């Protein structure tokens, strides 16, 4: 009843969706930025069409783990039996040799967090982690994944506690439409371990100097994230989010609501 | 995508036998180029043999240098201590290519065998002698801004896309391949890729079923002074308009040895041997670098839309050599 008063414009279904999408500990995960009540206020004021847009963005960030029994294959030619781990659970599938890992995740395992952007390895929306390394699932044949360990956006959060990179993307508004966001976040999570391992990039000052871990400048973050395209142009905010997770101190949030609150 | 048979080879001999026995079969490495070409119906192998689990992924010291495995990934190679310390030119070149995701997937052998990104090759509705021999070259009189200024033929003006290979050309790498019945041979890097001539459908001199097992990098004294400069339409994740791999060794300020290879200008990595010869024994100065670049580009044959590459290549050669002089530190090439 209280919710109904808060959201007079919402249908029951929308209200339910909103509640499902909001983690219980929302206000705790963002210490210096977005508060739950402000978030709700924003949504209430934006009306239903904008609301849908925001849902899309938020939905990408918090895509839930839903993998139940795999959907059955249809019209398989040159079938390959393959068993691999996805977000901790073993999946056994009979796949057409042509099926990409991306299609297997989306169409067979109903893990639709990973997105099909260009389907040609040019946009990065399909980025997932395979054996801990970021790869393009649209150019990975599912048949090659025997015994591999796959982590998708759905596998990053620990229950209702978001992965720090997910929380940082919310705090810094690292997305607008949200379509590239699962790929951006998976890519950024892998980037953290690459930096920790001391891996170099093209803009690394001197590749001959090897060391344990790399401190990433904004230029380094941009170069290392160049495989993930964002057509909304949220790049500055994405860089802020990554810098916050990579560094040891909070990065100031640069946006605020029209009434001056954050 | 057309249907194909998939198999996962347990050992190199099996993989080689499978691909040798079927003219329509291909080895599958990272698949970053091949799978894309199959989606576009540019390539349509009837069988793919996954070689990524074969034991050819090591990087190790040899008596004559360092050997890098054919199925080692580009990321692993670029970041390996032996490569970063001794062949920083190769690390830089690999890291200049593609994106982190693609470098994690792509193998060294696959990188060498990637196909041109010529748009006429990719568009199955347009003529292309490389894709369909005899159909003509759409780019020769078409939109050829991204195409060759050296070594092209009337049959094909496409350029070869790899960055890694440009460094390997400068480093005088040696490609080790294995064919059917344990037939092993080595190919000098300069002889690995081909100019288009009358057979642009052949990118390189591998025979059907031959597998790249490793690539040897001979010992050199270039580690202190080498640089990979890549010029492209956006600052990352794009193919080169022009790229330069430059390496120098000095005696005082006199050039003892110099290697220069260009990317984005020909059907194969282009060794700038005219410029190299010009520089031997000379002082390592900017004006000499510029004069050497002028000498090399005298032989360029630009097409209607890519005359800018001649000027760009001259400047890029000079800048890359200066970058090498600055110790290969990124961004100091002037």
XYZ file of C-alpha atoms in Angstrom:
596
model
C 0.000 0.000 0.000
C 2.842 2.316 0.848
C 4.468 1.428 -2.455
C 1.290 2.214 -4.306
C 1.296 5.688 -2.838
C 4.924 6.118 -3.756
C 4.414 5.068 -7.326
C 0.918 6.157 -8.299
C 1.747 5.902 -12.029
C 2.943 2.329 -11.934
C 0.942 -0.751 -12.779
C 1.163 -3.701 -10.419
C 3.448 -5.492 -12.861
C 5.811 -2.553 -13.111
C 5.915 -2.147 -9.358
C 6.735 -5.804 -8.970
C 9.471 -5.574 -11.583
C 10.924 -2.576 -9.841
C 11.056 -4.344 -6.526
C 12.686 -7.392 -8.088
C 15.314 -5.305 -9.773
C 16.319 -3.437 -6.651
C 18.799 -5.321 -4.510
C 17.975 -5.195 -0.818
C 21.283 -3.624 0.038
C 21.199 -0.963 -2.636
C 21.818 1.893 -0.277
C 24.802 0.170 1.246
C 26.643 -0.693 -1.946
C 26.910 2.910 -2.995
C 28.513 4.745 -0.159
C 29.059 8.185 -1.591
C 26.512 8.289 -4.339
C 23.128 7.098 -5.295
C 20.695 6.404 -2.471
C 17.796 4.112 -2.908
C 15.199 6.744 -2.176
C 16.690 9.075 -4.765
C 16.807 6.320 -7.262
C 13.161 5.577 -6.673
C 12.347 9.247 -6.840
C 14.072 9.500 -10.182
C 12.131 6.592 -11.538
C 8.844 7.948 -10.219
C 9.374 11.305 -11.823
C 10.500 10.015 -15.193
C 7.183 8.455 -16.174
C 6.606 5.129 -17.764
C 8.389 5.413 -21.133
C 11.627 6.612 -19.598
C 11.067 4.152 -16.825
C 11.253 1.335 -19.345
C 14.576 2.655 -20.593
C 15.977 2.750 -17.101
C 14.748 -0.746 -16.431
C 16.635 -1.943 -19.489
C 19.841 -0.395 -18.250
C 19.480 -1.620 -14.715
C 18.388 -5.035 -15.903
C 21.700 -5.461 -17.762
C 23.633 -4.569 -14.653
C 21.881 -6.936 -12.380
C 20.946 -9.716 -14.768
C 19.883 -12.568 -12.556
C 21.034 -16.135 -12.588
C 18.200 -18.104 -14.017
C 19.850 -21.090 -15.686
C 17.509 -23.979 -15.135
C 17.322 -27.006 -17.382
C 18.784 -26.196 -20.810
C 16.312 -25.717 -23.627
C 16.332 -28.609 -26.108
C 18.255 -28.204 -29.372
C 16.370 -27.797 -32.628
C 17.504 -29.068 -36.036
C 21.060 -29.954 -35.073
C 23.494 -30.725 -37.898
C 26.941 -32.112 -37.133
C 26.066 -32.342 -33.458
C 28.830 -32.060 -30.875
C 28.386 -33.068 -27.261
C 30.008 -30.561 -25.004
C 30.183 -30.162 -21.224
C 31.373 -26.956 -19.596
C 30.835 -24.943 -16.453
C 28.753 -21.809 -16.597
C 28.649 -19.602 -13.509
C 29.541 -22.547 -11.326
C 27.189 -25.198 -12.665
C 28.084 -27.877 -15.179
C 26.101 -27.783 -18.409
C 25.934 -30.635 -20.868
C 24.681 -29.736 -24.308
C 24.359 -31.267 -27.746
C 25.154 -28.360 -30.044
C 25.235 -27.799 -33.780
C 28.907 -27.364 -34.740
C 27.957 -23.875 -35.990
C 26.549 -22.712 -32.675
C 28.527 -19.963 -30.989
C 29.053 -19.833 -27.250
C 26.928 -16.672 -27.256
C 23.975 -18.446 -28.846
C 24.407 -21.431 -26.533
C 24.273 -19.109 -23.510
C 21.310 -17.119 -24.757
C 19.215 -19.637 -26.640
C 19.913 -22.860 -24.769
C 20.815 -21.796 -21.247
C 18.501 -18.741 -21.163
C 21.366 -16.590 -19.918
C 20.446 -13.528 -21.930
C 22.703 -11.113 -20.060
C 25.448 -11.523 -22.678
C 24.368 -9.466 -25.673
C 24.553 -9.948 -29.409
C 25.615 -6.563 -30.733
C 27.414 -6.921 -34.049
C 27.909 -10.709 -33.963
C 31.224 -10.147 -35.788
C 33.714 -9.458 -33.017
C 33.691 -5.706 -33.443
C 31.643 -4.378 -30.510
C 32.419 -6.440 -27.394
C 28.802 -6.686 -26.160
C 29.154 -10.487 -26.026
C 32.272 -10.436 -23.820
C 32.379 -13.236 -21.230
C 35.175 -14.804 -19.200
C 36.463 -18.205 -20.267
C 38.938 -19.762 -17.847
C 39.237 -16.300 -16.299
C 40.194 -14.477 -19.507
C 37.880 -12.142 -21.421
C 36.860 -13.434 -24.833
C 34.221 -12.754 -27.470
C 31.492 -15.343 -27.165
C 30.138 -14.484 -30.636
C 33.327 -15.766 -32.275
C 33.800 -18.731 -29.934
C 32.241 -21.937 -31.178
C 30.385 -23.707 -28.383
C 31.924 -26.964 -29.571
C 35.356 -25.692 -28.529
C 34.278 -25.132 -24.925
C 34.620 -28.674 -23.582
C 35.815 -28.515 -19.933
C 36.030 -24.714 -19.977
C 34.881 -22.508 -17.119
C 32.605 -19.740 -18.356
C 31.545 -16.711 -16.313
C 28.877 -14.374 -17.626
C 27.412 -11.165 -16.207
C 24.896 -13.342 -14.367
C 27.723 -15.006 -12.464
C 29.493 -11.932 -11.111
C 27.282 -10.945 -8.180
C 27.436 -12.880 -4.929
C 23.751 -13.473 -4.302
C 22.246 -10.026 -3.852
C 25.628 -8.409 -3.294
C 26.798 -6.872 -6.515
C 30.305 -7.334 -7.804
C 32.267 -4.140 -7.003
C 32.461 -3.389 -10.723
C 28.674 -3.592 -11.051
C 28.251 -1.276 -8.062
C 30.785 1.165 -9.506
C 28.983 1.246 -12.854
C 25.790 2.263 -11.029
C 27.513 4.867 -8.912
C 29.227 6.457 -11.908
C 26.315 6.054 -14.309
C 28.507 3.985 -16.628
C 25.733 3.337 -19.110
C 22.715 4.834 -20.752
C 20.784 2.240 -22.768
C 22.664 -0.569 -21.049
C 23.037 -2.851 -24.043
C 26.842 -2.887 -24.027
C 27.008 -2.943 -20.217
C 27.280 -6.707 -19.523
C 30.198 -6.858 -21.964
C 31.759 -3.704 -20.525
C 31.564 -5.062 -16.985
C 32.890 -8.535 -17.840
C 35.702 -6.872 -19.773
C 36.484 -4.496 -16.893
C 36.511 -7.353 -14.373
C 39.067 -9.215 -16.502
C 41.071 -6.018 -16.905
C 41.502 -5.869 -13.113
C 43.262 -9.225 -13.053
C 45.331 -8.409 -16.154
C 46.590 -5.257 -14.436
C 47.278 -7.209 -11.272
C 49.317 -9.709 -13.298
C 51.390 -6.880 -14.744
C 50.209 -7.366 -18.317
C 51.137 -4.631 -20.790
C 49.116 -2.716 -23.362
C 50.094 -0.805 -26.485
C 50.224 2.445 -24.478
C 52.352 1.006 -21.666
C 55.341 3.310 -21.405
C 57.991 0.638 -21.645
C 57.072 -2.991 -22.298
C 60.569 -4.098 -21.326
C 59.867 -3.146 -17.724
C 58.009 -6.100 -16.314
C 56.574 -6.152 -12.852
C 53.949 -7.616 -10.657
C 51.122 -5.156 -11.099
C 50.323 -2.157 -13.281
C 48.832 1.135 -12.136
C 46.337 2.117 -14.788
C 46.138 5.698 -16.032
C 42.983 6.855 -17.796
C 44.830 6.403 -21.086
C 45.649 2.810 -20.134
C 42.027 2.111 -19.148
C 40.761 3.529 -22.439
C 43.219 1.519 -24.513
C 42.542 -1.690 -22.621
C 38.757 -1.234 -22.883
C 38.843 -0.368 -26.590
C 37.282 -3.695 -27.525
C 33.999 -2.606 -25.927
C 32.071 -0.038 -27.914
C 29.360 2.101 -26.263
C 27.162 3.916 -28.743
C 25.597 6.029 -25.996
C 29.073 7.371 -25.302
C 29.221 6.617 -21.591
C 32.994 6.279 -21.834
C 34.035 8.953 -19.297
C 31.773 7.382 -16.678
C 32.954 3.875 -17.515
C 36.556 5.036 -17.027
C 35.575 6.568 -13.649
C 33.922 3.326 -12.545
C 36.962 1.265 -13.483
C 39.354 3.735 -11.877
C 37.413 3.482 -8.630
C 37.546 -0.313 -8.528
C 41.173 -0.362 -9.662
C 42.362 2.287 -7.217
C 42.190 2.308 -3.496
C 40.129 5.430 -3.072
C 36.660 6.565 -4.068
C 36.301 8.540 -7.291
C 33.982 11.506 -7.042
C 30.652 11.059 -8.708
C 30.290 13.727 -11.363
C 26.531 13.763 -11.842
C 23.633 14.847 -9.681
C 19.880 15.130 -9.913
C 18.277 18.340 -11.109
C 17.353 19.297 -7.555
C 21.001 19.169 -6.530
C 20.869 15.884 -4.637
C 23.070 12.937 -5.428
C 26.712 -20.306 -41.752
C 27.033 -23.458 -43.820
C 27.195 -26.780 -41.978
C 30.636 -28.235 -41.277
C 32.088 -31.186 -39.450
C 33.880 -30.402 -36.194
C 36.619 -32.421 -34.611
C 38.922 -31.928 -31.709
C 42.363 -33.264 -32.520
C 44.125 -34.991 -29.649
C 47.595 -34.714 -31.162
C 49.280 -32.801 -34.001
C 49.652 -35.839 -36.268
C 45.914 -36.522 -36.163
C 45.078 -32.888 -36.856
C 47.501 -32.754 -39.781
C 46.200 -36.034 -41.226
C 42.587 -34.862 -41.007
C 43.225 -31.539 -42.732
C 45.584 -33.062 -45.321
C 42.971 -35.624 -46.294
C 40.202 -33.094 -46.952
C 40.837 -30.107 -49.261
C 37.833 -28.400 -47.640
C 39.189 -28.757 -44.106
C 40.795 -25.997 -42.021
C 42.600 -25.837 -38.714
C 40.689 -23.819 -36.113
C 42.751 -21.693 -33.733
C 41.102 -18.791 -31.924
C 38.621 -18.471 -34.779
C 38.560 -14.679 -34.492
C 38.899 -14.259 -38.246
C 37.826 -17.638 -39.633
C 34.499 -17.868 -37.758
C 33.671 -14.325 -38.852
C 34.486 -15.152 -42.484
C 32.276 -18.225 -42.227
C 29.389 -16.111 -40.942
C 29.892 -13.833 -43.955
C 30.057 -16.863 -46.286
C 33.431 -15.653 -47.549
C 34.978 -18.917 -46.416
C 33.052 -22.146 -46.144
C 35.181 -25.032 -44.934
C 33.489 -28.409 -44.824
C 35.451 -29.399 -41.726
C 37.156 -27.628 -38.818
C 39.820 -29.280 -36.699
C 40.316 -27.562 -33.338
C 44.061 -27.327 -32.656
C 43.983 -25.101 -29.575
C 44.562 -28.021 -27.234
C 47.692 -29.258 -29.010
C 51.002 -28.993 -27.201
C 52.392 -26.189 -29.307
C 51.728 -23.351 -26.901
C 55.106 -22.917 -25.218
C 57.530 -20.037 -25.364
C 61.085 -21.091 -24.645
C 64.742 -20.247 -25.049
C 66.603 -22.084 -27.796
C 70.277 -22.193 -28.799
C 69.657 -19.458 -31.379
C 67.023 -17.299 -29.696
C 63.467 -17.858 -28.540
C 60.795 -20.143 -29.950
C 57.121 -19.184 -29.702
C 54.441 -21.851 -30.068
C 52.032 -21.811 -32.990
C 49.025 -22.256 -30.721
C 50.190 -19.917 -27.946
C 47.779 -17.003 -27.720
C 48.760 -13.506 -28.768
C 48.206 -12.230 -25.197
C 50.396 -14.904 -23.685
C 53.128 -14.195 -26.222
C 53.063 -10.397 -25.913
C 53.252 -10.603 -22.131
C 55.841 -13.346 -21.802
C 58.934 -12.192 -19.948
C 61.266 -13.566 -22.648
C 59.452 -11.587 -25.321
C 59.016 -8.345 -23.402
C 62.679 -8.272 -22.398
C 64.319 -9.543 -25.591
C 61.841 -8.747 -28.367
C 59.857 -5.730 -27.143
C 59.142 -4.905 -30.787
C 57.048 -8.071 -31.022
C 55.177 -7.295 -27.788
C 54.373 -3.789 -28.993
C 53.200 -4.995 -32.388
C 50.933 -7.679 -30.948
C 49.481 -5.229 -28.426
C 48.817 -2.728 -31.222
C 46.494 -5.242 -32.876
C 42.815 -5.943 -32.235
C 41.414 -5.839 -28.675
C 42.236 -7.578 -25.399
C 39.429 -10.085 -25.999
C 40.661 -10.973 -29.472
C 44.312 -11.223 -28.394
C 43.217 -13.643 -25.659
C 41.646 -15.905 -28.288
C 43.950 -15.499 -31.291
C 46.865 -17.900 -31.747
C 50.239 -16.994 -33.221
C 49.801 -19.339 -36.169
C 46.302 -18.018 -36.786
C 47.520 -14.435 -36.643
C 49.924 -15.132 -39.531
C 47.159 -16.768 -41.537
C 44.474 -14.117 -41.103
C 42.936 -12.852 -44.320
C 42.822 -9.340 -45.724
C 40.131 -6.942 -44.485
C 39.629 -5.581 -48.025
C 35.914 -4.761 -48.240
C 35.683 -6.302 -51.713
C 36.976 -9.575 -50.275
C 34.384 -9.434 -47.483
C 31.373 -8.544 -49.632
C 30.305 -11.689 -51.476
C 28.233 -9.605 -53.913
C 31.302 -7.867 -55.302
C 34.081 -9.175 -57.525
C 37.282 -10.329 -55.811
C 40.020 -12.483 -57.276
C 41.184 -13.499 -53.831
C 37.787 -14.839 -52.813
C 36.711 -16.028 -56.258
C 39.630 -16.312 -58.707
C 38.758 -14.876 -62.115
C 35.942 -12.620 -60.888
C 38.093 -9.474 -61.090
C 39.412 -6.972 -58.572
C 36.766 -4.532 -57.412
C 39.247 -2.345 -55.566
C 41.679 -1.711 -58.447
C 39.386 0.939 -59.962
C 37.040 1.114 -56.972
C 37.350 2.559 -53.498
C 40.980 1.809 -52.733
C 41.826 4.193 -49.915
C 42.956 1.383 -47.594
C 44.841 -0.568 -50.230
C 48.405 -1.275 -51.314
C 51.090 1.132 -52.484
C 53.753 -1.553 -52.949
C 53.843 -4.915 -54.711
C 50.254 -5.056 -55.975
C 49.152 -6.603 -59.256
C 46.237 -5.979 -61.608
C 44.636 -9.021 -59.991
C 44.716 -7.766 -56.392
C 45.529 -4.574 -54.491
C 44.571 -5.803 -51.011
C 46.806 -5.323 -47.972
C 47.711 -7.861 -45.340
C 46.288 -6.901 -41.923
C 48.512 -8.402 -39.200
C 50.610 -6.183 -36.911
C 52.411 -9.103 -35.310
C 53.714 -10.241 -38.696
C 55.238 -6.821 -39.409
C 57.417 -7.204 -36.324
C 58.228 -10.817 -37.235
C 59.359 -9.632 -40.674
C 61.688 -7.074 -39.089
C 63.007 -9.721 -36.676
C 63.842 -12.204 -39.486
C 61.665 -14.843 -37.842
C 61.595 -18.426 -39.091
C 58.324 -20.343 -39.348
C 58.357 -24.043 -38.485
C 55.669 -26.116 -40.146
C 54.733 -29.765 -40.060
C 52.920 -31.647 -42.798
C 51.651 -35.148 -43.416
C 53.870 -38.112 -42.459
C 55.906 -35.993 -40.068
C 57.258 -33.839 -42.927
C 58.807 -30.851 -41.183
C 60.255 -27.782 -42.856
C 61.198 -24.209 -42.034
C 60.207 -21.093 -43.969
C 62.111 -17.807 -43.721
C 59.630 -15.115 -42.780
C 60.241 -13.143 -45.981
C 59.168 -16.220 -47.951
C 56.135 -17.074 -45.842
C 53.616 -14.580 -47.261
C 53.235 -13.930 -50.988
C 52.695 -10.965 -53.234
C 49.432 -11.326 -55.188
C 50.820 -11.772 -58.726
C 48.401 -13.924 -60.718
C 47.308 -16.012 -57.733
C 45.963 -13.640 -55.074
C 43.859 -16.477 -53.660
C 47.093 -17.738 -52.088
C 48.089 -15.564 -49.129
C 51.090 -17.659 -48.140
C 53.186 -20.657 -49.097
C 51.643 -23.212 -46.733
C 50.355 -26.407 -48.290
C 46.976 -27.881 -47.374
C 47.361 -29.670 -44.056
C 50.618 -27.989 -43.050
C 50.470 -26.744 -39.471
C 52.540 -23.939 -37.958
C 54.126 -25.584 -34.933
C 56.386 -22.719 -33.819
C 58.072 -19.505 -34.870
C 61.760 -18.913 -34.125
C 63.025 -15.489 -33.167
C 66.777 -15.240 -33.772
C 68.885 -13.539 -31.123
C 69.516 -9.872 -31.866
C 70.801 -6.725 -30.217
C 67.740 -4.586 -30.926
C 66.013 -4.841 -27.544
C 67.263 -1.410 -26.435
C 66.171 0.342 -29.608
C 63.022 -0.835 -31.298
C 59.580 0.631 -31.844
C 56.255 -0.279 -33.395
C 54.314 2.703 -34.649
C 50.756 2.187 -35.853
C 48.706 4.862 -37.567
C 44.973 4.264 -37.845
C 41.669 6.070 -38.178
C 40.914 5.830 -34.456
C 43.380 5.528 -31.643
C 42.699 1.874 -30.849
C 41.029 -1.262 -32.175
C 41.403 -0.502 -35.874
C 43.569 -1.845 -38.657
C 46.632 0.106 -39.719
C 46.605 2.662 -42.485
C 50.369 2.466 -42.178
C 52.457 0.824 -39.485
C 56.209 0.578 -39.022
C 58.350 -1.880 -37.098
C 61.766 -0.308 -36.608
C 64.848 -1.690 -34.874
C 68.374 -0.324 -34.606
C 71.712 -1.226 -33.165
C 74.434 1.393 -32.928
C 78.164 1.766 -32.727
C 78.478 5.127 -31.025
C 75.908 7.024 -33.048
C 76.676 5.064 -36.204
C 74.079 2.592 -37.415
C 75.459 -0.933 -37.135
C 72.257 -2.734 -38.047
C 68.777 -1.538 -38.931
C 65.520 -3.292 -39.687
C 62.404 -1.590 -40.993
C 59.164 -3.332 -41.980
C 55.895 -1.706 -43.000
C 52.315 -2.820 -42.476
C 49.191 -1.663 -44.287
C 51.009 -0.993 -47.533
C 51.279 -4.352 -49.325
C 49.948 -7.894 -49.674
C 52.584 -8.964 -47.137
C 54.702 -7.260 -44.474
C 56.917 -4.952 -46.536
C 60.605 -4.936 -45.669
C 61.932 -1.465 -46.409
C 65.218 -2.823 -47.721
C 66.043 0.306 -49.740
C 65.832 2.424 -46.585
C 67.758 -0.177 -44.580
C 70.575 -0.232 -47.126
C 70.633 3.561 -47.252
C 71.055 3.801 -43.474
C 73.761 1.203 -42.950
C 76.883 2.813 -41.502
C 75.303 6.282 -41.407
C 74.788 8.491 -38.361
C 71.510 7.901 -36.566
C 70.008 11.332 -37.148
C 66.528 12.497 -37.992
C 67.624 13.901 -41.344
C 69.159 10.565 -42.307
C 66.000 8.747 -41.237
C 63.988 11.113 -43.414
C 66.269 10.659 -46.399
C 66.103 6.885 -46.067
C 62.305 7.015 -45.950
C 62.299 9.199 -49.087
C 64.473 6.645 -50.862
C 62.156 3.780 -49.921
C 58.964 5.536 -50.967
C 60.382 6.486 -54.379
C 59.303 3.021 -55.442
C 55.730 3.352 -54.167
C 52.884 2.954 -56.664
C 49.823 4.475 -55.008
C 46.293 3.961 -56.318
C 43.651 6.600 -56.957
C 42.560 7.049 -53.316
C 45.624 6.180 -51.264
C 48.289 8.677 -52.319
C 48.233 9.947 -48.736
C 49.866 6.689 -47.648
C 53.089 7.661 -49.416
C 53.496 10.793 -47.310
C 52.230 9.012 -44.215
C 54.701 6.128 -44.652
C 57.646 8.518 -44.988
C 56.721 10.302 -41.787
C 55.923 7.043 -40.007
C 59.308 5.515 -40.873
C 61.077 8.598 -39.531
C 58.988 8.656 -36.361
C 59.380 4.919 -35.724
C 63.159 5.166 -36.028
C 63.116 8.098 -33.617
C 60.943 6.019 -31.276
C 63.558 3.275 -31.437
C 66.259 5.838 -30.615
C 64.223 6.889 -27.557
C 64.482 3.343 -26.210
C 61.096 2.111 -27.414
C 59.183 4.145 -24.839
C 55.613 4.612 -26.001
C 54.703 8.161 -26.984
C 58.269 9.503 -27.246
C 58.650 8.982 -30.988
C 58.198 12.674 -31.774
